[in-house]
Tab-separated table of C-alpha atoms in Angstrom:
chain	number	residue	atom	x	y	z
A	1	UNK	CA	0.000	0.000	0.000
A	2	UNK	CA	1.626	3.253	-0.960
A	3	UNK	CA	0.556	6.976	0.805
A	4	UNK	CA	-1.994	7.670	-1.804
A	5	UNK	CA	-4.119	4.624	-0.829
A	6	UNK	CA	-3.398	5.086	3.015
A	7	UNK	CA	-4.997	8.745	2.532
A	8	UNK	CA	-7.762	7.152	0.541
A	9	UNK	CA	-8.732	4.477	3.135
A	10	UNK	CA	-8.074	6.882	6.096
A	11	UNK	CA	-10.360	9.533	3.910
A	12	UNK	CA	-13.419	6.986	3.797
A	13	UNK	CA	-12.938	5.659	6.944
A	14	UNK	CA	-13.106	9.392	8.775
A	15	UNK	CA	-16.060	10.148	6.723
A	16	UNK	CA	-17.876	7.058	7.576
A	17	UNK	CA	-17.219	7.781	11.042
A	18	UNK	CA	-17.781	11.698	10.981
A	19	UNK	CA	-21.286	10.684	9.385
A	20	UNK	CA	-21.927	7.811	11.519
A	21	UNK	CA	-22.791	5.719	8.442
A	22	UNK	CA	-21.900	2.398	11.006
A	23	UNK	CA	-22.804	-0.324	7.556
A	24	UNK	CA	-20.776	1.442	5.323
A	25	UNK	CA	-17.693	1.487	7.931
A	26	UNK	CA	-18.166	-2.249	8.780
A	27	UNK	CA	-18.034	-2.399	5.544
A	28	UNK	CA	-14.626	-0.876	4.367
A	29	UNK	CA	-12.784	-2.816	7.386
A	30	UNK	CA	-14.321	-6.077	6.050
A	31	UNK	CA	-12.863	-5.197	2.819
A	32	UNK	CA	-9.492	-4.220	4.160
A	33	UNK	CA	-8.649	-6.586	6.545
A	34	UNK	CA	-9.440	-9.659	3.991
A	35	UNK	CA	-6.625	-8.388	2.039
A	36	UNK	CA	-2.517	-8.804	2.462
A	37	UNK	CA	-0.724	-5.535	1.862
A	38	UNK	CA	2.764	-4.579	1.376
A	39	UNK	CA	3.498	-1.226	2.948
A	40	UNK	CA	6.346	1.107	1.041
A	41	UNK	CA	7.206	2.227	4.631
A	42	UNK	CA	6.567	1.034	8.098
A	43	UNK	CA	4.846	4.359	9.037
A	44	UNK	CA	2.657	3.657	6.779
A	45	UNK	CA	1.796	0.641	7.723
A	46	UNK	CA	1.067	1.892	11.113
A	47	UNK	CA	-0.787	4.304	10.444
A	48	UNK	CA	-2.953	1.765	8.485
A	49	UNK	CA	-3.028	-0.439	11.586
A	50	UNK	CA	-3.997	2.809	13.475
A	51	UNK	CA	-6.897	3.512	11.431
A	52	UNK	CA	-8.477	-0.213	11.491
A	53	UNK	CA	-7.826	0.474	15.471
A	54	UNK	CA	-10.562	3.454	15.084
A	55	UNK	CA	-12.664	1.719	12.477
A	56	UNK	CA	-12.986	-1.067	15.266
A	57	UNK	CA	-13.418	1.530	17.841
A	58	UNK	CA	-16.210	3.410	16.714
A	59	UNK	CA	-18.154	0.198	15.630
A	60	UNK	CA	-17.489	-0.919	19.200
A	61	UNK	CA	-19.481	2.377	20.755
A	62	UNK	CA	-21.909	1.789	18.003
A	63	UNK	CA	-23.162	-1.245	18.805
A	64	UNK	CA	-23.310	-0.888	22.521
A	65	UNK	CA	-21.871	-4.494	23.667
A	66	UNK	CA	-20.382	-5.762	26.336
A	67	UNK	CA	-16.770	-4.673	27.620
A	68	UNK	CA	-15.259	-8.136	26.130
A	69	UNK	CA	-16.985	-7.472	22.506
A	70	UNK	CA	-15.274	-8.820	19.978
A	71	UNK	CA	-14.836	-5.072	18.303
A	72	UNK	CA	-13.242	-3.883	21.417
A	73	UNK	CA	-10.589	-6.777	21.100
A	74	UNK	CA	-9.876	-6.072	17.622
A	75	UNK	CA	-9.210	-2.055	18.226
A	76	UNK	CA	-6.831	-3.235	21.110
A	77	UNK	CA	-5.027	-5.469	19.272
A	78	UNK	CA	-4.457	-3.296	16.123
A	79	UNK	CA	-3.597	-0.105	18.411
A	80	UNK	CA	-0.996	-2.615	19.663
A	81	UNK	CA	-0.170	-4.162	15.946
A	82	UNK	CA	0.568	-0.311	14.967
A	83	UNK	CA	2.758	0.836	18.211
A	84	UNK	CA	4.869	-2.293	17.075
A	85	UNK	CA	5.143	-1.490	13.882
A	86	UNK	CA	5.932	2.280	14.111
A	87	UNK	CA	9.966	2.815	13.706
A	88	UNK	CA	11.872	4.126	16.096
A	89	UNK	CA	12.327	8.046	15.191
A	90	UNK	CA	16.476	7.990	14.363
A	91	UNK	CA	17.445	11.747	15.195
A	92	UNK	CA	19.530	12.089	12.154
A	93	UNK	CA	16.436	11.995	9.907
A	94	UNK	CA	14.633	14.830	8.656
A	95	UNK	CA	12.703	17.084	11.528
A	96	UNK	CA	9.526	16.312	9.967
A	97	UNK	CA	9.724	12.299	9.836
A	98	UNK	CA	10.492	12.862	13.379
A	99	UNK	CA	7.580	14.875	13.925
A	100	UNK	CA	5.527	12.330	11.769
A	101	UNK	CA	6.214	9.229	14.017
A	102	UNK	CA	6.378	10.787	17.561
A	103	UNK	CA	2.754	12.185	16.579
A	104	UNK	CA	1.374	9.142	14.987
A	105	UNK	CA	2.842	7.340	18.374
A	106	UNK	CA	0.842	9.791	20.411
A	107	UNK	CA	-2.267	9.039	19.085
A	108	UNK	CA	-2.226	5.185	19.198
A	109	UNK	CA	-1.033	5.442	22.690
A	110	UNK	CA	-3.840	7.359	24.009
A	111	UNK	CA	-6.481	5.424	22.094
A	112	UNK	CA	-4.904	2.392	22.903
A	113	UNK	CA	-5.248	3.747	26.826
A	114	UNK	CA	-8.902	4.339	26.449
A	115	UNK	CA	-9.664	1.668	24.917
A	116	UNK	CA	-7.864	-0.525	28.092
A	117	UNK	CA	-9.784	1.502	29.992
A	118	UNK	CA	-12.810	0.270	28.944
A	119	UNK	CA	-11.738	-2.902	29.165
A	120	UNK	CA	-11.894	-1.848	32.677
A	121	UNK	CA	-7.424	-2.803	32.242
């Protein structure tokens, strides 16, 4: 998967959210996740695994279940796929890749935390 397809899943999946259109979102991950990508960068690919982590969040609020739902699992354990997979930042890089990855790390760590949390972890 190369940026411009990240940016197009990430795209649909934030307007599926934004517009609570829950089918259409169940959807797209269903689609996703039955496929095998190769990622051009391993930022990328987190940030992939970050967005299946919301996908799986949001359908997880939607549907109201229980604290061990099966959607709740999932966003855990690709919030934890994507902290994995992000690179370490290596200082001698360019300000903004370093700026890219401590941000991106950020945002699956405190998602990841709620999410824990309401695991009741």
């Amino acid at each position: 998967m190369v940026k411009d397809e990240l940016e197009e899943f990430s795209k649909l999946a934030d307007q599926y959210i934004i517009t609570c259109d829950h089918a259409s979102l169940a959807a797209l991950v269903e689609s996703y996740t039955k496929q095998d990508f190769t990622f051009s960068h391993p930022l990328y690919e987190a940030h992939y695994l970050y967005c299946l982590g919301n996908c799986y969040s949001k359908l997880y609020e939607t549907r109201k279940t229980e604290w061990y739902s099966d959607d709740l699992m999932k966003s855990v354990i690709f919030y934890r796929k994507a902290i994995h997979t992000l690179p370490k930042a290596n200082w001698q890089e360019h300000v903004n890749n370093i700026h890219a990855y401590d941000s991106l790390r950020s945002m699956i760590e405190t998602n990841l935390a709620n999410r824990l949390s309401s695991q009741g972890r």
